[in-house]
Tab-separated table of N, CA and C in Angstrom:
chain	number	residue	atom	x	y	z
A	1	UNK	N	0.848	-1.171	0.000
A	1	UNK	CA	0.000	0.000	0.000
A	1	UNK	C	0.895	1.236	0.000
A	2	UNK	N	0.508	2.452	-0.734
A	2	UNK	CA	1.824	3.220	-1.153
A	2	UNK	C	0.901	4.122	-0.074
A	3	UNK	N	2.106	5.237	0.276
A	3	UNK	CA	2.386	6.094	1.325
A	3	UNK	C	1.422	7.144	1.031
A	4	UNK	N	0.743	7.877	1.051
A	4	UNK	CA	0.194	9.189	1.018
A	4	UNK	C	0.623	10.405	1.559
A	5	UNK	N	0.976	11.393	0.738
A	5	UNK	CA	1.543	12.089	1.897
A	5	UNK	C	0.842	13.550	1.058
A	6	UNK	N	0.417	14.595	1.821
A	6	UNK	CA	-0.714	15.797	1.941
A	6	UNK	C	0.495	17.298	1.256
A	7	UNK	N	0.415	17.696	0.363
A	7	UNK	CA	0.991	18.692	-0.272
A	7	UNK	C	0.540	20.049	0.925
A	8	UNK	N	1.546	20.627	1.196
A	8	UNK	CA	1.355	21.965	1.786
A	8	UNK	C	0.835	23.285	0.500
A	9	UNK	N	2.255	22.946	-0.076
A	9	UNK	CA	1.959	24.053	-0.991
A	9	UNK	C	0.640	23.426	-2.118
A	10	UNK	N	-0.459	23.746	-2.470
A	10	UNK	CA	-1.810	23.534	-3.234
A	10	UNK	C	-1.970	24.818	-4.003
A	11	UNK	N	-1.736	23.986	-5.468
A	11	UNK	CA	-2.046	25.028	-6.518
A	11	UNK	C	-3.246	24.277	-7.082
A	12	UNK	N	-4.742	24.913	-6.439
A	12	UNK	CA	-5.821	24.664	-6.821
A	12	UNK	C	-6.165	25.823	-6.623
A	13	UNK	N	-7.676	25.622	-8.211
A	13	UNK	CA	-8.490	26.822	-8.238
A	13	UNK	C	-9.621	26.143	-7.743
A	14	UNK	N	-10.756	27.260	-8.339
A	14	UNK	CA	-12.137	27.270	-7.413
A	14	UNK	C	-12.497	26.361	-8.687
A	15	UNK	N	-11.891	26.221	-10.079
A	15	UNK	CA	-12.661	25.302	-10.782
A	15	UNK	C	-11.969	23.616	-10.373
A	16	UNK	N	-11.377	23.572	-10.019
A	16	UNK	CA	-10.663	22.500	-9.250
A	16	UNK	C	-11.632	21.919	-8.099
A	17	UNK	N	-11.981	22.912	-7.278
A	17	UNK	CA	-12.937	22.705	-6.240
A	17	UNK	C	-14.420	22.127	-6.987
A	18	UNK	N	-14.786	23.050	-7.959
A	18	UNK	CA	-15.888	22.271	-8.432
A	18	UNK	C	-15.918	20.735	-9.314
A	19	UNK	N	-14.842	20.633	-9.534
A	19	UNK	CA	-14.874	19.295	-10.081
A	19	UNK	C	-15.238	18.225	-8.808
A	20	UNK	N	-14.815	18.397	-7.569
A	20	UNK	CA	-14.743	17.955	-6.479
A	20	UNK	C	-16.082	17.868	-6.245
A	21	UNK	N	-17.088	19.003	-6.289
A	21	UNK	CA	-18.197	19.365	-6.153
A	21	UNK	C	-19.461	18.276	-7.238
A	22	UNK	N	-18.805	18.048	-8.213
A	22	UNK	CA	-19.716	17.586	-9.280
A	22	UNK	C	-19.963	16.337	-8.562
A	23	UNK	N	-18.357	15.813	-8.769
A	23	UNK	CA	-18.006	14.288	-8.857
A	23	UNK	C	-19.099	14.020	-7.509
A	24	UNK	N	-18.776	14.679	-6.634
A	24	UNK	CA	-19.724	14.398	-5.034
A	24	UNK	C	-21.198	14.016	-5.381
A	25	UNK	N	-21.700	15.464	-6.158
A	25	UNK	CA	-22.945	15.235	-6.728
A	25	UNK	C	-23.428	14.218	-7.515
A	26	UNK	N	-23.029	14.154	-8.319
A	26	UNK	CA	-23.368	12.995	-9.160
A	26	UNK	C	-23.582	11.571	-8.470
A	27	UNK	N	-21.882	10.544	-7.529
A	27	UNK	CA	-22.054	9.938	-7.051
A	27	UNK	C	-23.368	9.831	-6.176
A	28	UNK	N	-23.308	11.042	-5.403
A	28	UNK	CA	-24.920	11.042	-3.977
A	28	UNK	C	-26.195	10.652	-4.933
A	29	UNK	N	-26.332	11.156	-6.239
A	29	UNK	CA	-27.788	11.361	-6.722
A	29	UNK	C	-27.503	9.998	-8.072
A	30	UNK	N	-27.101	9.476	-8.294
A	30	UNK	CA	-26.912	8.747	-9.711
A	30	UNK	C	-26.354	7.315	-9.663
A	31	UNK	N	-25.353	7.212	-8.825
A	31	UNK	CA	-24.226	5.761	-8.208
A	31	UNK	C	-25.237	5.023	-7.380
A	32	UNK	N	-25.182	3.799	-7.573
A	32	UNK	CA	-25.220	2.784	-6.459
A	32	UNK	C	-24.537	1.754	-6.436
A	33	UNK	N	-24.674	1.098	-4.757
A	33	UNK	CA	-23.592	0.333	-4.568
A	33	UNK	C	-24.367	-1.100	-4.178
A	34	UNK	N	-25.469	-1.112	-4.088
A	34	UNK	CA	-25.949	-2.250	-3.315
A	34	UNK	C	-27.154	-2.616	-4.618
A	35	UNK	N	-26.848	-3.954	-5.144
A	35	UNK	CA	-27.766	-4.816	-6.068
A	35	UNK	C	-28.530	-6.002	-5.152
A	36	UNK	N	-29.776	-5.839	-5.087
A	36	UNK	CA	-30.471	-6.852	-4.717
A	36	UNK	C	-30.665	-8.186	-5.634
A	37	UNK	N	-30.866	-9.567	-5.749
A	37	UNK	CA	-31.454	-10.136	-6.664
A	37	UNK	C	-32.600	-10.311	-7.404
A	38	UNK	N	-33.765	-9.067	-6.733
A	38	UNK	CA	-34.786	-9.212	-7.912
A	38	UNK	C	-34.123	-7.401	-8.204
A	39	UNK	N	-32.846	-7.590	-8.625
A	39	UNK	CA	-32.895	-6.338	-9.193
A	39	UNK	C	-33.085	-5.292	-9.068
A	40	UNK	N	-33.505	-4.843	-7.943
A	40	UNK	CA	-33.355	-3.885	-7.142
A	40	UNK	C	-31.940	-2.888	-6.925
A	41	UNK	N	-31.770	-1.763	-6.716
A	41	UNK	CA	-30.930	-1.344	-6.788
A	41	UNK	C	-30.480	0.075	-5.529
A	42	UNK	N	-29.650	0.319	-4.708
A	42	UNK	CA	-30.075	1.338	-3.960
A	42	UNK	C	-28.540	1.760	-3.675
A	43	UNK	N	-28.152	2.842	-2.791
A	43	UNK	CA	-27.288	3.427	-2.353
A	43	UNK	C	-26.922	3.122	-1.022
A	44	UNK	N	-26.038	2.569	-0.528
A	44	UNK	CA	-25.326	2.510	0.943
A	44	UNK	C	-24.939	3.886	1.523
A	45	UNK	N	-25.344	3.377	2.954
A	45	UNK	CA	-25.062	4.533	3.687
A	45	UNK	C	-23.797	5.058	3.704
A	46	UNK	N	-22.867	4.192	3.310
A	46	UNK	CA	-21.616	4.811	3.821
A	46	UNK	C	-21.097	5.696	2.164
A	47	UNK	N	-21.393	5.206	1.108
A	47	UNK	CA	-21.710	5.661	-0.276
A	47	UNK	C	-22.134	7.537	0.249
A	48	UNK	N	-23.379	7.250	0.646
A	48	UNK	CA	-24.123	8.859	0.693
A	48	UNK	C	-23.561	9.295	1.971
A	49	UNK	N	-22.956	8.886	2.770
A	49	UNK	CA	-21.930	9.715	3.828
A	49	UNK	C	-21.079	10.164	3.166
A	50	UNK	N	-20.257	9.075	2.536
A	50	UNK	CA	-18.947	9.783	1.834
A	50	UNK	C	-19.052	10.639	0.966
A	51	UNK	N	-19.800	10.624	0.093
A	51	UNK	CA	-20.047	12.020	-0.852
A	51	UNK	C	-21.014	13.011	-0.031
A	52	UNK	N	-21.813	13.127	0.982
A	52	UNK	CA	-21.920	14.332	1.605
A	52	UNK	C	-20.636	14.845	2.327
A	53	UNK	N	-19.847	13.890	3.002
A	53	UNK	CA	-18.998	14.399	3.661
A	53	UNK	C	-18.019	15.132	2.813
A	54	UNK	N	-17.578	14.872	1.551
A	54	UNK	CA	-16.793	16.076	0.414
A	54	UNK	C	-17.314	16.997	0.096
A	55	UNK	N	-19.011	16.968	0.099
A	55	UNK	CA	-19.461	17.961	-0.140
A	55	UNK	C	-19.210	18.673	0.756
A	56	UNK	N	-19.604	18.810	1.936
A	56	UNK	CA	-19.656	19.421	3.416
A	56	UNK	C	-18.682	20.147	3.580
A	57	UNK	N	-17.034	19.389	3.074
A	57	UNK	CA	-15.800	20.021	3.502
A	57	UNK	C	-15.436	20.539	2.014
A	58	UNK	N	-15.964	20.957	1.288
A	58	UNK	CA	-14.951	21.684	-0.174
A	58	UNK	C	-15.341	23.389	0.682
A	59	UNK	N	-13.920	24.164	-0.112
A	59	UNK	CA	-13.405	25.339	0.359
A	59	UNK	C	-13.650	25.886	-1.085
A	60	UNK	N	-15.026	26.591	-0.902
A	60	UNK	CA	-15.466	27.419	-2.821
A	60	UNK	C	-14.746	28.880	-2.726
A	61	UNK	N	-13.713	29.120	-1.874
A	61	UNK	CA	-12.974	30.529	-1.580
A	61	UNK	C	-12.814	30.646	-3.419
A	62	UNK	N	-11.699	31.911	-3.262
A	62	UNK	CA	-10.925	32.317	-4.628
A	62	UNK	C	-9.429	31.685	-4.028
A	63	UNK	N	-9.464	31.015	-2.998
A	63	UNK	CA	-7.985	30.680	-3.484
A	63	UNK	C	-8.032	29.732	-2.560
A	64	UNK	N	-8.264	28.526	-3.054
A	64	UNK	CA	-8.653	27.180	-1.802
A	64	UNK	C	-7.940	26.627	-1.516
A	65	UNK	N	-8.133	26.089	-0.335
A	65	UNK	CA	-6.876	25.241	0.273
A	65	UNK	C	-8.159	24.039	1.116
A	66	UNK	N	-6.868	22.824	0.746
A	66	UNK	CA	-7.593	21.744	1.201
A	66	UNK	C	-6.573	21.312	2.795
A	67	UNK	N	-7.281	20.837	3.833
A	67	UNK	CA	-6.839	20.220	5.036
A	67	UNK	C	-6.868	19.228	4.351
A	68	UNK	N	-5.488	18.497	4.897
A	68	UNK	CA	-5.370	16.773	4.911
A	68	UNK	C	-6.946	15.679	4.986
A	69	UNK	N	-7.268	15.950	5.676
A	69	UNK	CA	-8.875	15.792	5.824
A	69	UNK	C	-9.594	15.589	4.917
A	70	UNK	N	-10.241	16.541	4.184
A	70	UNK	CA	-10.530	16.719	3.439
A	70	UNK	C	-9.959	16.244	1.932
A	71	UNK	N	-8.852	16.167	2.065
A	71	UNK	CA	-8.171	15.675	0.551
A	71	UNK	C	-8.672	13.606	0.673
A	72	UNK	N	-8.164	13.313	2.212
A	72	UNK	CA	-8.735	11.951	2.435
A	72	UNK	C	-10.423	11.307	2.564
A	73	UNK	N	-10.829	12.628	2.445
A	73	UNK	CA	-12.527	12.165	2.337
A	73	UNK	C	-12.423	12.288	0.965
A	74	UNK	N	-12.110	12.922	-0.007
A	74	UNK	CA	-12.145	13.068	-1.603
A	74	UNK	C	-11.624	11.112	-2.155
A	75	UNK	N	-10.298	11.285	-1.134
A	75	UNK	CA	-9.521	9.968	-1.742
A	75	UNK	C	-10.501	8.841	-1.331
A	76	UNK	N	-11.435	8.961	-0.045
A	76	UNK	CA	-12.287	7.815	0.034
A	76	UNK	C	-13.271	7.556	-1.105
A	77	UNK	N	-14.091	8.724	-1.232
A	77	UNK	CA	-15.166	8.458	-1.763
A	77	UNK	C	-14.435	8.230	-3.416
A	78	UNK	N	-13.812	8.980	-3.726
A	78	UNK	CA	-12.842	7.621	-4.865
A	78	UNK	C	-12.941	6.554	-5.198
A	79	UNK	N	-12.179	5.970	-3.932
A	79	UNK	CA	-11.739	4.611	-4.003
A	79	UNK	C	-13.215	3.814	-3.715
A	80	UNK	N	-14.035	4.575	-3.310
A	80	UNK	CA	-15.288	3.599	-3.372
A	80	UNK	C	-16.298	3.580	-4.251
A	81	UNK	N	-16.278	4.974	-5.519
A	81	UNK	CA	-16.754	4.957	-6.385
A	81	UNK	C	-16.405	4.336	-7.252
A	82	UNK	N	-14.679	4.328	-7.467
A	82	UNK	CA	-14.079	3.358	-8.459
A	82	UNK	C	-14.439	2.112	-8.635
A	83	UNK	N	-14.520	1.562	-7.766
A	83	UNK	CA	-15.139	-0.162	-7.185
A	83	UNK	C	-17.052	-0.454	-7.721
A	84	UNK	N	-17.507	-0.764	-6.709
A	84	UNK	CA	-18.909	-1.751	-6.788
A	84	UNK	C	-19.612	-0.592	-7.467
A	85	UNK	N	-19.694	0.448	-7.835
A	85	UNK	CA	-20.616	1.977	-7.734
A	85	UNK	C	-20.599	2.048	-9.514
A	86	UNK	N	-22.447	2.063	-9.797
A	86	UNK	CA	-22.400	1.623	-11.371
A	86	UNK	C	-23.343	3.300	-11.235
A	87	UNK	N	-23.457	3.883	-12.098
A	87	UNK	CA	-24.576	4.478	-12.560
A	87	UNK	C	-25.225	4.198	-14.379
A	88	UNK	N	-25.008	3.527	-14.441
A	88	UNK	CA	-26.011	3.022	-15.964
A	88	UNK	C	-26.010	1.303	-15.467
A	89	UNK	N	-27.439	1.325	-16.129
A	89	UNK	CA	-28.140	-0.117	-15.763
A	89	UNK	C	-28.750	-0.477	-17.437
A	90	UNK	N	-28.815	-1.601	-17.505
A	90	UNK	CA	-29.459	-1.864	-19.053
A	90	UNK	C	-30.030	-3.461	-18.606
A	91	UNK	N	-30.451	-3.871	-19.515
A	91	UNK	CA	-31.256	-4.864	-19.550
A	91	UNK	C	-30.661	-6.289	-19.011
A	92	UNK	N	-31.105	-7.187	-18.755
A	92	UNK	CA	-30.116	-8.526	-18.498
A	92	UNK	C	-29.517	-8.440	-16.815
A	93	UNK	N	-29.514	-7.307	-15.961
A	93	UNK	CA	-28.425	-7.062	-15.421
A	93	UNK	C	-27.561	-6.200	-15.448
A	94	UNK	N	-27.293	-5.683	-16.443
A	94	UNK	CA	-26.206	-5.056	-16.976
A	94	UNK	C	-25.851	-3.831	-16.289
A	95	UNK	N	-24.578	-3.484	-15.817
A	95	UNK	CA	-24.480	-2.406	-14.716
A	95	UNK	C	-22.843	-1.763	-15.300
A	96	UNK	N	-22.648	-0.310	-15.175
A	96	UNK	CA	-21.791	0.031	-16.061
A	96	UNK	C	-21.371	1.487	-15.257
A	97	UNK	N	-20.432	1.897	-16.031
A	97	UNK	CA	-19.989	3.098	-15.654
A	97	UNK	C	-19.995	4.446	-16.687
A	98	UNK	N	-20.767	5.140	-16.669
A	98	UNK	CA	-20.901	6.266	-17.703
A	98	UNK	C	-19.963	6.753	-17.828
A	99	UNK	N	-19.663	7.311	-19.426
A	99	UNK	CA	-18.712	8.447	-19.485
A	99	UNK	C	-18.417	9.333	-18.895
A	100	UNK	N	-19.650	9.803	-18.581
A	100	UNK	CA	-19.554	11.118	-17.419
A	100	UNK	C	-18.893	11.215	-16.140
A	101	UNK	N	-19.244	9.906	-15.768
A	101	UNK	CA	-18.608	9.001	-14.619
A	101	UNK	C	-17.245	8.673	-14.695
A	102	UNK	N	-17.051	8.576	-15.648
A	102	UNK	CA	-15.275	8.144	-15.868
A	102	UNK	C	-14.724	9.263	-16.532
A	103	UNK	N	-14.942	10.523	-16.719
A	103	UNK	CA	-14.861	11.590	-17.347
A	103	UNK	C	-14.138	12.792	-15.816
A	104	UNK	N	-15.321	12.352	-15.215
A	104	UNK	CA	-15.363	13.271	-13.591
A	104	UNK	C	-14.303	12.463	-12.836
A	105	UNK	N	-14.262	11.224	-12.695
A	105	UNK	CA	-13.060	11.007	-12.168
A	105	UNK	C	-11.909	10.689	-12.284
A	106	UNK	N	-11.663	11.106	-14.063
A	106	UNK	CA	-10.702	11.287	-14.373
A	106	UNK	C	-9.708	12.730	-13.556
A	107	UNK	N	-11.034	13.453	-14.018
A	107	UNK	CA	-10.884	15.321	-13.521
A	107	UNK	C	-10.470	15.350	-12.139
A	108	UNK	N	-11.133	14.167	-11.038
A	108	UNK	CA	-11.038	14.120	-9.755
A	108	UNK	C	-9.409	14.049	-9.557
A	109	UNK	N	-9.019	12.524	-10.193
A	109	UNK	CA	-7.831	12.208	-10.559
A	109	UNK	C	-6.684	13.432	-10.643
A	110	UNK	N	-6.479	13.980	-11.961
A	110	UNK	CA	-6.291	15.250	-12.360
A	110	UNK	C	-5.747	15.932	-10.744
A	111	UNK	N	-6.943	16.580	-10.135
A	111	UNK	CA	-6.724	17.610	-8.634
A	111	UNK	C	-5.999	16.909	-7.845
A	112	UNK	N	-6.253	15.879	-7.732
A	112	UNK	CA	-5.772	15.169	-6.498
A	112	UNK	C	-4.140	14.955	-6.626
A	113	UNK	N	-3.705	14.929	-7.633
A	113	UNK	CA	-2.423	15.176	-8.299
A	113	UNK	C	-1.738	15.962	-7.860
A	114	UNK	N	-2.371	17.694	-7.525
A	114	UNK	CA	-1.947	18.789	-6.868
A	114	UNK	C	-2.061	18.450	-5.484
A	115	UNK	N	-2.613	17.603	-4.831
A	115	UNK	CA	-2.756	17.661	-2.984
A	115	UNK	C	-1.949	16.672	-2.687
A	116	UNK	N	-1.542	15.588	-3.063
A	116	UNK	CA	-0.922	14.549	-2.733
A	116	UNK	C	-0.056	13.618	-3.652
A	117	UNK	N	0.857	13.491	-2.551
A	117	UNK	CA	2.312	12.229	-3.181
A	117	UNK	C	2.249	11.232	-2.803
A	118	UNK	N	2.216	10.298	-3.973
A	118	UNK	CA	2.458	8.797	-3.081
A	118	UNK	C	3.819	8.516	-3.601
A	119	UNK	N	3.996	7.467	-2.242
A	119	UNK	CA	5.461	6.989	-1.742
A	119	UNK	C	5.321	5.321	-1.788
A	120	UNK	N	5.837	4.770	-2.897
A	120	UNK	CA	6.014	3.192	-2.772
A	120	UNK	C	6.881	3.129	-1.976
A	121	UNK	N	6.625	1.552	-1.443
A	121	UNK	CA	7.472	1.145	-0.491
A	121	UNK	C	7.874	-0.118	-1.382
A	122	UNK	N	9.501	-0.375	-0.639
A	122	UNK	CA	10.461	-1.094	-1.801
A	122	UNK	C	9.761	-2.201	-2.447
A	123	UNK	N	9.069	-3.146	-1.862
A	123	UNK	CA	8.699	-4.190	-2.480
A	123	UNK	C	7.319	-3.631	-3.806
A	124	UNK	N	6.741	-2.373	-3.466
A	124	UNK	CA	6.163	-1.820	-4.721
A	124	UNK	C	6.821	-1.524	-6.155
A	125	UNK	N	8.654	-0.374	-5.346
A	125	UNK	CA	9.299	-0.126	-6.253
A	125	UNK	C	9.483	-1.205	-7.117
A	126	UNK	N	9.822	-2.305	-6.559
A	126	UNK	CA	10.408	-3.600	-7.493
A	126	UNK	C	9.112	-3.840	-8.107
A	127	UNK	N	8.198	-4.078	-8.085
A	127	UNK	CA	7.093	-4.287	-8.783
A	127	UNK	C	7.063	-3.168	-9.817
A	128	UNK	N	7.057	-2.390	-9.512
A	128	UNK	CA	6.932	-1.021	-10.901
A	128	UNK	C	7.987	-1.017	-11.369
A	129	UNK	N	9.481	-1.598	-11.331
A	129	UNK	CA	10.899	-2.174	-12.096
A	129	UNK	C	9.860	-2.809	-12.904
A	130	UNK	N	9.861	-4.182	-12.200
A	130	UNK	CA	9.518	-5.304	-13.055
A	130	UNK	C	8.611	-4.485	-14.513
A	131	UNK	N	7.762	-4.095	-14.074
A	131	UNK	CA	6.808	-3.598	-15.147
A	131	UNK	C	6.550	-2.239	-16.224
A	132	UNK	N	8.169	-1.597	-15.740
A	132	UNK	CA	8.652	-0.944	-16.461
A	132	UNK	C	9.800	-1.643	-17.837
A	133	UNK	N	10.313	-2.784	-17.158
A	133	UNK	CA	11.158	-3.446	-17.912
A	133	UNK	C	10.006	-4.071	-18.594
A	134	UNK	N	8.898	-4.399	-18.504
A	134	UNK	CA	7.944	-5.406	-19.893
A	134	UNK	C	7.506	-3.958	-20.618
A	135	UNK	N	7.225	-3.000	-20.246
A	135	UNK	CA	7.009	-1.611	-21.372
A	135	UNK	C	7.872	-1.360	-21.648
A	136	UNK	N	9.261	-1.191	-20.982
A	136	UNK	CA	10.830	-0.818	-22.119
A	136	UNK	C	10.478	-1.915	-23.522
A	137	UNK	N	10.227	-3.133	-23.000
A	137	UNK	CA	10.602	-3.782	-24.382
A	137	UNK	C	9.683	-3.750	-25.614
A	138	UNK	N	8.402	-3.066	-25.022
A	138	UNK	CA	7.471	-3.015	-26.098
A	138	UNK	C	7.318	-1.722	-26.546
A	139	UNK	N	7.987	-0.771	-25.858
A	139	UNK	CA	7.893	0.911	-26.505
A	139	UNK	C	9.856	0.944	-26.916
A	140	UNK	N	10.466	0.174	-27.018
A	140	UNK	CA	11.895	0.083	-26.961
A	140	UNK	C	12.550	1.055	-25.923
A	141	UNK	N	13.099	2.118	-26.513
A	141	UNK	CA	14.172	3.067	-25.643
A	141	UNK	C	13.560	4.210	-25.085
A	142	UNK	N	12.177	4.018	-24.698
A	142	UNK	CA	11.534	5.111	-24.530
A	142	UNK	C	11.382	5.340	-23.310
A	143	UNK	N	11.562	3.982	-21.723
A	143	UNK	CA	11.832	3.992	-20.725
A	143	UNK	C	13.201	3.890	-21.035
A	144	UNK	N	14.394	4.161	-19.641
A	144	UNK	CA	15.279	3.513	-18.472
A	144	UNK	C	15.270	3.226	-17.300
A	145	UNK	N	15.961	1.974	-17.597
A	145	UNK	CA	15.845	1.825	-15.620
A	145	UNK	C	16.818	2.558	-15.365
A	146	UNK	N	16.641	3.135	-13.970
A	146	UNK	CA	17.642	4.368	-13.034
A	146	UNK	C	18.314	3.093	-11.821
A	147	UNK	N	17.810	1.880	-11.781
A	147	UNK	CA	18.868	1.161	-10.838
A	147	UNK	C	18.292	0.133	-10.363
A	148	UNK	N	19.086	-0.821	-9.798
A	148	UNK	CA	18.021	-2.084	-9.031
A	148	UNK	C	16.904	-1.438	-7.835
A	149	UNK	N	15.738	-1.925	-8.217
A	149	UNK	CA	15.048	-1.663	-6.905
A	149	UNK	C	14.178	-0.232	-6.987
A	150	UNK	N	14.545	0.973	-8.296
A	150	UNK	CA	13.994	2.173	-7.996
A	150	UNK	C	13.318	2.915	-8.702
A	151	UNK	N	12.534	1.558	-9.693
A	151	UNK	CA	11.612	2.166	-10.812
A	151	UNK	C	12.310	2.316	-11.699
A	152	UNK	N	11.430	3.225	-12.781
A	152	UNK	CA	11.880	3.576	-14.182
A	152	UNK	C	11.531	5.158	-14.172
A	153	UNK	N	12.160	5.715	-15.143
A	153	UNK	CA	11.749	6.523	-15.722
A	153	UNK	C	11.415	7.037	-16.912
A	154	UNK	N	10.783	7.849	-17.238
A	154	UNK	CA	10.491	8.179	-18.833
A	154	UNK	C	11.845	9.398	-19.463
């Protein structure tokens, strides 16, 4: 599990903040996480906590700044939208993720970029070696490895 660590300096705008704002929205009113078997479909509580709770804490100033806090309620409701959380349904079953949906958290993606660093830990680094050396060989000289143990770079 890689390290997280909370940017002091935050170069975010207020349209930054609203992406934060959408993504919240959308998930609360559109996502669900819980499928019944006659098909049924509904939202978990902890689903509509977590996206009120980003809502609750975004900073709509002209020059925002996020608390650690707050950047980790964004990173939750993320990591739990990414997962079980469909908003398009079609026939058969069928449960999916809209463009819009993968559009917004791309954008989410994007901000979160500015608030936080992650830090592999060695047995990750070697894993992202390993799998930099199978893309060196299929993009040729377009990676190097920088050393045993410490990734690649472009």
């Amino acid at each position: 599990m890689p390290t997280i660590l909370y940017r002091n300096d935050q170069k975010i705008s207020p349209g930054d903040v609203m992406k934060f704002a959408v993504y919240a929205e959308h998930v609360s009113r559109q996502c669900y996480d819980v499928f019944a078997e006659d098909g049924s479909r509904s939202r978990s509580g902890a689903l509509s906590r977590r996206a009120q709770a980003v809502s609750d804490s975004l900073d709509f100033g002209d020059e925002p700044h996020f608390l650690a806090e707050t950047t980790k309620k964004v990173l939750d409701l993320r990591d739990m939208a990414s997962g079980m959380c469909f908003d398009t349904f079609g026939e058969s079953g069928h449960m999916g993720k809209s463009m819009d949906l993968l559009g917004m958290a791309r954008d989410v993606d994007e901000v979160l970029e500015k608030l936080v660093i992650c830090h592999l830990s060695p047995e990750e680094l070697e894993e992202a070696a390993h799998e930099a050396q199978f893309y060196a060989k299929i993009e040729g000289d377009n990676l190097t490895r920088d050393g045993p143990g410490t990734g690649a770079s472009a």
